[in-house]
Short mmCIF file of C-alpha atoms and ligand atoms in Angstrom, two decimals:
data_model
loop_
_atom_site.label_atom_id
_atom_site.label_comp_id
_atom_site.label_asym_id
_atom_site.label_seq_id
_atom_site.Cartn_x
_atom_site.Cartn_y
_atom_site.Cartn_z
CA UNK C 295 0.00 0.00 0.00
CA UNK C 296 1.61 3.47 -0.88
CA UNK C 297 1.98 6.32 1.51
CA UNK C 298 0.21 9.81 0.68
CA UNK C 299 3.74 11.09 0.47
CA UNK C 300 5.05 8.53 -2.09
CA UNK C 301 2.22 8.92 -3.53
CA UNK C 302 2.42 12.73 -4.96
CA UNK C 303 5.75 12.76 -6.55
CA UNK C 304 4.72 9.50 -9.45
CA UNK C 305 7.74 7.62 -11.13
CA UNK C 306 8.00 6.99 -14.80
CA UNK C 307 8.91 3.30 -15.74
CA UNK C 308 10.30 2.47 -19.39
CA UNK C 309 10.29 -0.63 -20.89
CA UNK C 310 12.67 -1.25 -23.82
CA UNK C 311 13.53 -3.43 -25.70
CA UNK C 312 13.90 -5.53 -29.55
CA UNK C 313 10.64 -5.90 -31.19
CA UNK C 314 9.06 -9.90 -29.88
CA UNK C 315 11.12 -9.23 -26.97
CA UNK C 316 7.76 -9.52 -24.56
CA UNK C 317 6.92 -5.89 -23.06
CA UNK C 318 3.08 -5.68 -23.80
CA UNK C 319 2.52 -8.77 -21.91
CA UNK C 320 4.91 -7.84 -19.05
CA UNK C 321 3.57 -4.13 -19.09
CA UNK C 322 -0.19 -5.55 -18.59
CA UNK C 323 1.12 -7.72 -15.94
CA UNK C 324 2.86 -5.38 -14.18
CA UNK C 325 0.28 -3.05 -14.28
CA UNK C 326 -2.33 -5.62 -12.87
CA UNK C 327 0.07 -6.09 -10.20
CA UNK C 328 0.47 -2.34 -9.11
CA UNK C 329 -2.97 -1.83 -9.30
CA UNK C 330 -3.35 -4.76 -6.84
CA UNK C 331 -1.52 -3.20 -4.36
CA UNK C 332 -3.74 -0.10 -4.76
CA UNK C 333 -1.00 2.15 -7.40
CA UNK C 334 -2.73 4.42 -9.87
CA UNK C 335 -1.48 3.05 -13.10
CA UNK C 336 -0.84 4.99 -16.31
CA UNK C 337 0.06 2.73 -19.27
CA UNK C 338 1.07 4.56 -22.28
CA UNK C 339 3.02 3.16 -25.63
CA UNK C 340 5.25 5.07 -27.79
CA UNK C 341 4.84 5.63 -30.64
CA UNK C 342 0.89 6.41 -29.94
CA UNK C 343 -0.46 7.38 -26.71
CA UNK C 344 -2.71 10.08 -27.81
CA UNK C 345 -4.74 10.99 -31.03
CA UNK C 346 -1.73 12.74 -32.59
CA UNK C 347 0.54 10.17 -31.91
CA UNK C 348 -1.78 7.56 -33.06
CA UNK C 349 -1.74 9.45 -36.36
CA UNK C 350 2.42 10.24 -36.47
CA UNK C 351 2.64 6.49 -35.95
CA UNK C 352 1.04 5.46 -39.05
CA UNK C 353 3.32 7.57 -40.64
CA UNK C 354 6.06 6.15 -39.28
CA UNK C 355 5.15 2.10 -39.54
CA UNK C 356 3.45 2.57 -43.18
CA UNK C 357 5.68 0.33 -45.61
CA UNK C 358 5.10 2.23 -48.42
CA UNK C 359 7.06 5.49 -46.74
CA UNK C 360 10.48 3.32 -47.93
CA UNK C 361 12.25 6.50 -48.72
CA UNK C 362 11.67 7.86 -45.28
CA UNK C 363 15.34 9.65 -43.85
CA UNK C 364 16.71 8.84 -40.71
CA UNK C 365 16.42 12.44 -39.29
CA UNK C 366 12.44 12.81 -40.57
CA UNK C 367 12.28 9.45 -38.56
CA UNK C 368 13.91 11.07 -35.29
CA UNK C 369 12.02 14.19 -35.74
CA UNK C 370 8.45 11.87 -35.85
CA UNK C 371 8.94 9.95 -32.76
CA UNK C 372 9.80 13.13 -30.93
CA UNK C 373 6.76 14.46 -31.97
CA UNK C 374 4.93 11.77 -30.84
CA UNK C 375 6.81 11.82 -27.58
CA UNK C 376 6.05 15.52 -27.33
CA UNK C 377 2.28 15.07 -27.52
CA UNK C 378 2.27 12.18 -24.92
CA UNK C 379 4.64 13.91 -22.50
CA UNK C 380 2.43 17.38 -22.67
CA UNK C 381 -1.19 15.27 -22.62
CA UNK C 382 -0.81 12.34 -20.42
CA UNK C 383 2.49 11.89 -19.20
CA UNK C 384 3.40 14.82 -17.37
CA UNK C 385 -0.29 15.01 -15.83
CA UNK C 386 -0.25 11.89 -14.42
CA UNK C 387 3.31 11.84 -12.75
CA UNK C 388 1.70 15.28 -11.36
CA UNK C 389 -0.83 12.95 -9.68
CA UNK C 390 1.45 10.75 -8.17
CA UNK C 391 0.84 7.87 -10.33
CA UNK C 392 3.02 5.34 -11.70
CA UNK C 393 3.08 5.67 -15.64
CA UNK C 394 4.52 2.82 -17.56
CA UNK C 395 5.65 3.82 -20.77
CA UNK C 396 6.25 1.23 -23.60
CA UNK C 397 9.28 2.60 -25.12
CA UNK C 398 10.90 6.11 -24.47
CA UNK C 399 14.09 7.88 -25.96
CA UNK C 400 16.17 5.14 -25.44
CA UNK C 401 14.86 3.69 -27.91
CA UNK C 402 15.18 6.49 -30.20
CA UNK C 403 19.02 6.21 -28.89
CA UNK C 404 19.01 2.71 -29.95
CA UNK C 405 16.90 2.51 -33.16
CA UNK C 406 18.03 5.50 -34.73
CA UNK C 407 21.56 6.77 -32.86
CA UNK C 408 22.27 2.84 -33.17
CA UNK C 409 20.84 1.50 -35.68
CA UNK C 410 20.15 4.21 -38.33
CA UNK C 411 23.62 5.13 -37.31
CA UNK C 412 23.06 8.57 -36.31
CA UNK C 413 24.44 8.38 -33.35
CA UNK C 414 23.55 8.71 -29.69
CA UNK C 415 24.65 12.58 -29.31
CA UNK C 416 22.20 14.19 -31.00
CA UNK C 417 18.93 12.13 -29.72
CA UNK C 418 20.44 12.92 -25.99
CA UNK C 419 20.04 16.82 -27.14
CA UNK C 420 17.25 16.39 -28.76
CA UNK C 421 16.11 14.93 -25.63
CA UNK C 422 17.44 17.64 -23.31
CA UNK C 423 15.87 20.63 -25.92
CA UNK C 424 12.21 19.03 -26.17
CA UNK C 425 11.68 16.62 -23.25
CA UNK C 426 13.02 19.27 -20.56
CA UNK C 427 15.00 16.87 -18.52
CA UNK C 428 12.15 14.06 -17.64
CA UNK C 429 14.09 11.04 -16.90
CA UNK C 430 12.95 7.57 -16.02
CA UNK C 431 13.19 6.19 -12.62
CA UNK C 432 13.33 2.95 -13.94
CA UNK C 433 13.78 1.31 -17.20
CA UNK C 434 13.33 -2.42 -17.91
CA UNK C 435 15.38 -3.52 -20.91
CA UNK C 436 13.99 -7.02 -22.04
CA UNK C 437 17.48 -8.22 -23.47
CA UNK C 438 17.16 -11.09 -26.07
CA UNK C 439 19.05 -12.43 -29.17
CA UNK C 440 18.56 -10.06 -32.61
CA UNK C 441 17.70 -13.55 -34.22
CA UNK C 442 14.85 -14.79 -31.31
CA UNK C 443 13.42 -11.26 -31.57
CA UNK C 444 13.19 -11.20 -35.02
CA UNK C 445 11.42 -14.45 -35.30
CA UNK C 446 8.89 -13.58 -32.49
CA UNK C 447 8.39 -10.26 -34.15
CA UNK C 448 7.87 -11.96 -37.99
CA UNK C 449 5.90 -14.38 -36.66
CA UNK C 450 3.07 -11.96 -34.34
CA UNK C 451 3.07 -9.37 -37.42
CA UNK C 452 2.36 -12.12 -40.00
CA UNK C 453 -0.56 -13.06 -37.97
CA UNK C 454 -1.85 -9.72 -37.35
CA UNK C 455 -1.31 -8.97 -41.16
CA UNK C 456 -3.78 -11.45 -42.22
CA UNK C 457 -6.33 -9.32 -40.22
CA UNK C 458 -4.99 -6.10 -41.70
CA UNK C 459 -4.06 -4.56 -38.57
CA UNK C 460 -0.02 -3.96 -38.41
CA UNK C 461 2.17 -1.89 -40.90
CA UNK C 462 5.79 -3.12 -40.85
CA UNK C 463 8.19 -1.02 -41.67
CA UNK C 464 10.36 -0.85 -38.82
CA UNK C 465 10.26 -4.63 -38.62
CA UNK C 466 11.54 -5.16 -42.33
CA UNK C 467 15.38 -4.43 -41.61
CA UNK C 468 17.94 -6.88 -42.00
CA UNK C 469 19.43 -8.66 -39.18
CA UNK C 470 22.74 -6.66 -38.67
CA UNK C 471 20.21 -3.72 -37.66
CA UNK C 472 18.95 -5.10 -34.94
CA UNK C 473 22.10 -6.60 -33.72
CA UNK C 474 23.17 -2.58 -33.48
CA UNK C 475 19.72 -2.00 -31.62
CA UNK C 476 20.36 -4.44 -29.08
CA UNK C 477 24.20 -3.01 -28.80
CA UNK C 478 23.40 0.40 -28.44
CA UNK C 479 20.63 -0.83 -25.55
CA UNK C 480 23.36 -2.58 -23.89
CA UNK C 481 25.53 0.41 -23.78
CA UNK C 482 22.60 2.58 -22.48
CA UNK C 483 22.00 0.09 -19.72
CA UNK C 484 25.91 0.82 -18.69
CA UNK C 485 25.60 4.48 -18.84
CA UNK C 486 22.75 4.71 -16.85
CA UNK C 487 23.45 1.54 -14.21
CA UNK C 488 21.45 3.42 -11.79
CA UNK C 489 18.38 3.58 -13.99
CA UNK C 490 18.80 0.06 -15.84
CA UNK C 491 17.72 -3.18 -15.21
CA UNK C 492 18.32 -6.14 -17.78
CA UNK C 493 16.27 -8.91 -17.39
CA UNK C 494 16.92 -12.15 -20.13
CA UNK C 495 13.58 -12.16 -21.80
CA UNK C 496 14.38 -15.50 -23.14
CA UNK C 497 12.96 -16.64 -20.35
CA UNK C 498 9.70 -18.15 -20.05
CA UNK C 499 7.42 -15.01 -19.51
CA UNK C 500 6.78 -15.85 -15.46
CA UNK C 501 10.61 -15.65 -14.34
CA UNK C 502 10.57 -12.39 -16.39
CA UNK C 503 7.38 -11.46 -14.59
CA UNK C 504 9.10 -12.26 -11.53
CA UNK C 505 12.08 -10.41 -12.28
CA UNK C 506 10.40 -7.14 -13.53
CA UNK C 507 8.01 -7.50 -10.12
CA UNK C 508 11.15 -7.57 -7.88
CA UNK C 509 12.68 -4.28 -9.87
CA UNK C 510 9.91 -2.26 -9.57
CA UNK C 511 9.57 -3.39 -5.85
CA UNK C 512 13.45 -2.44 -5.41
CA UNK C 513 12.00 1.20 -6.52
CA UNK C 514 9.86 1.88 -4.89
CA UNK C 515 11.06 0.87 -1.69
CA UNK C 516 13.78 2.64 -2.24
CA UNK C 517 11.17 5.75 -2.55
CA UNK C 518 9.98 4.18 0.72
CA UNK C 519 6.98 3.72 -1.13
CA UNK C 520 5.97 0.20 0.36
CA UNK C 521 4.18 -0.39 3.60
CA UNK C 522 5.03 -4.04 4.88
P1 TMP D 32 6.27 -0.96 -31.03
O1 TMP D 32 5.98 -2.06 -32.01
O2 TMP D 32 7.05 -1.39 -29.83
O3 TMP D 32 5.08 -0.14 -30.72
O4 TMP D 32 7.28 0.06 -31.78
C1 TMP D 32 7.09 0.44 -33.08
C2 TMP D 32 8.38 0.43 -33.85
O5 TMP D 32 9.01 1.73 -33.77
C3 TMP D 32 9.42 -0.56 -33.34
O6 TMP D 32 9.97 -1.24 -34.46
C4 TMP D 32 10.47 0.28 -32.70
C5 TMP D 32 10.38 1.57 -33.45
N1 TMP D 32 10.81 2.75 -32.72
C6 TMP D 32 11.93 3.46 -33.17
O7 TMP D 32 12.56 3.07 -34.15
N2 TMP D 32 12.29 4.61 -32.50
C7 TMP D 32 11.59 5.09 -31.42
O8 TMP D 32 11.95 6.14 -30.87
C8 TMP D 32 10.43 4.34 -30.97
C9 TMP D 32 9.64 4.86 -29.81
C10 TMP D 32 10.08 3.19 -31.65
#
């Protein structure tokens, strides 16, 4: 049960991670869980999260926007970002709630600093310049081989294809892509240790459960927001 105290300040929890690596179905359990123990939960996905973003993310995922540039790409998900932060985001850590983002700029850092190549420098200032300093308390990378992830990913998109529902675009690059993805998260988990946790999402999906349970836990006790 969280104090009053605990309760006004909110934390912001990121989870990160390849595409097929498992976050929605850890971010719904995690959320169940907190809102077990009587949390106000904010879930929020980027990017999406509000109308606008809903709309800059069918920009960004449509396949037939091929001869999109790295920077417009950047430039999109900020925007998205923007919107979120602004509408819900912001609002709700205002409350005191927790707000579980699926994905933040480090994956921005790790997609397109990484893996587009652009480099990490720039998304950190964009970062600095647009998202005026909101950090997360806690981000959950859900490490697992380029080649697992890849398969998961193929696999979940062909069968939500059939139903017309998923546009791919990010998910059609070549292997050696997401092998810099997963390298520039693991250098983003050393940078910020004190932020990170890496859990082996190759797991089967309770031990990860369990893992991302005891993380959060480790937060917010640390917050001294748990009442034994
Ligand atoms: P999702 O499937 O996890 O919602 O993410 C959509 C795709 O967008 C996924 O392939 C990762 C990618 N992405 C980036 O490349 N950069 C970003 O900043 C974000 C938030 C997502």
């Amino acid at each position: 049960m969280p104090t009053t105290e605990a309760r006004r300040r909110g934390w912001l929890i990121t989870f990160e991670g390849l595409d097929g690596c498992g976050k929605t179905t850890q971010i719904s359990r995690l959320a169940s869980r907190l809102r077990q123990a009587d949390y106000v939960v904010l879930v929020t996905s980027e990017p999406g999260g509000t109308t606008v973003g809903e709309q800059i993310r069918r920009i960004l995922l449509d396949v037939t926007n091929n001869n999109m540039v790295p920077l417009t790409e950047v430039l999109l998900y900020f925007a998205s970002r923007v919107q979120n932060l602004e509408e819900c985001i912001r609002p709700a850590l205002a409350r005191g709630e927790v707000v579980i983002v699926d994905r933040f700029t480090d994956s921005t850092i790790a997609y397109q600093g990484y893996g587009r190549r652009l480099g990490p420098a720039l998304i950190e200032r964009l970062h600095e310049l647009l998202c005026g300093g909101v950090q997360p308390d806690l981000t959950i990378l859900l490490d697992l081989e380029p080649e697992v992830a890849l398969a998961r990913a193929t696999h979940r998109n062909q069968h939500l294809d059939d139903a017309g529902q998923r546009q791919l675009r990010m998910d059609l690059q070549p292997l050696e892509f997401y092998a810099r993805v997963r390298a520039g998260y693991q250098e983003l988990a050393k940078k910020y240790s004190w932020r990170y946790r890496l859990i082996d999402a190759s797991q089967p999906p309770e031990h990860v459960e369990a893992a991302v349970w005891q993380a959060v836990r480790g937060m917010l006790e640390q917050a001294g927001a748990v009442q034994d």
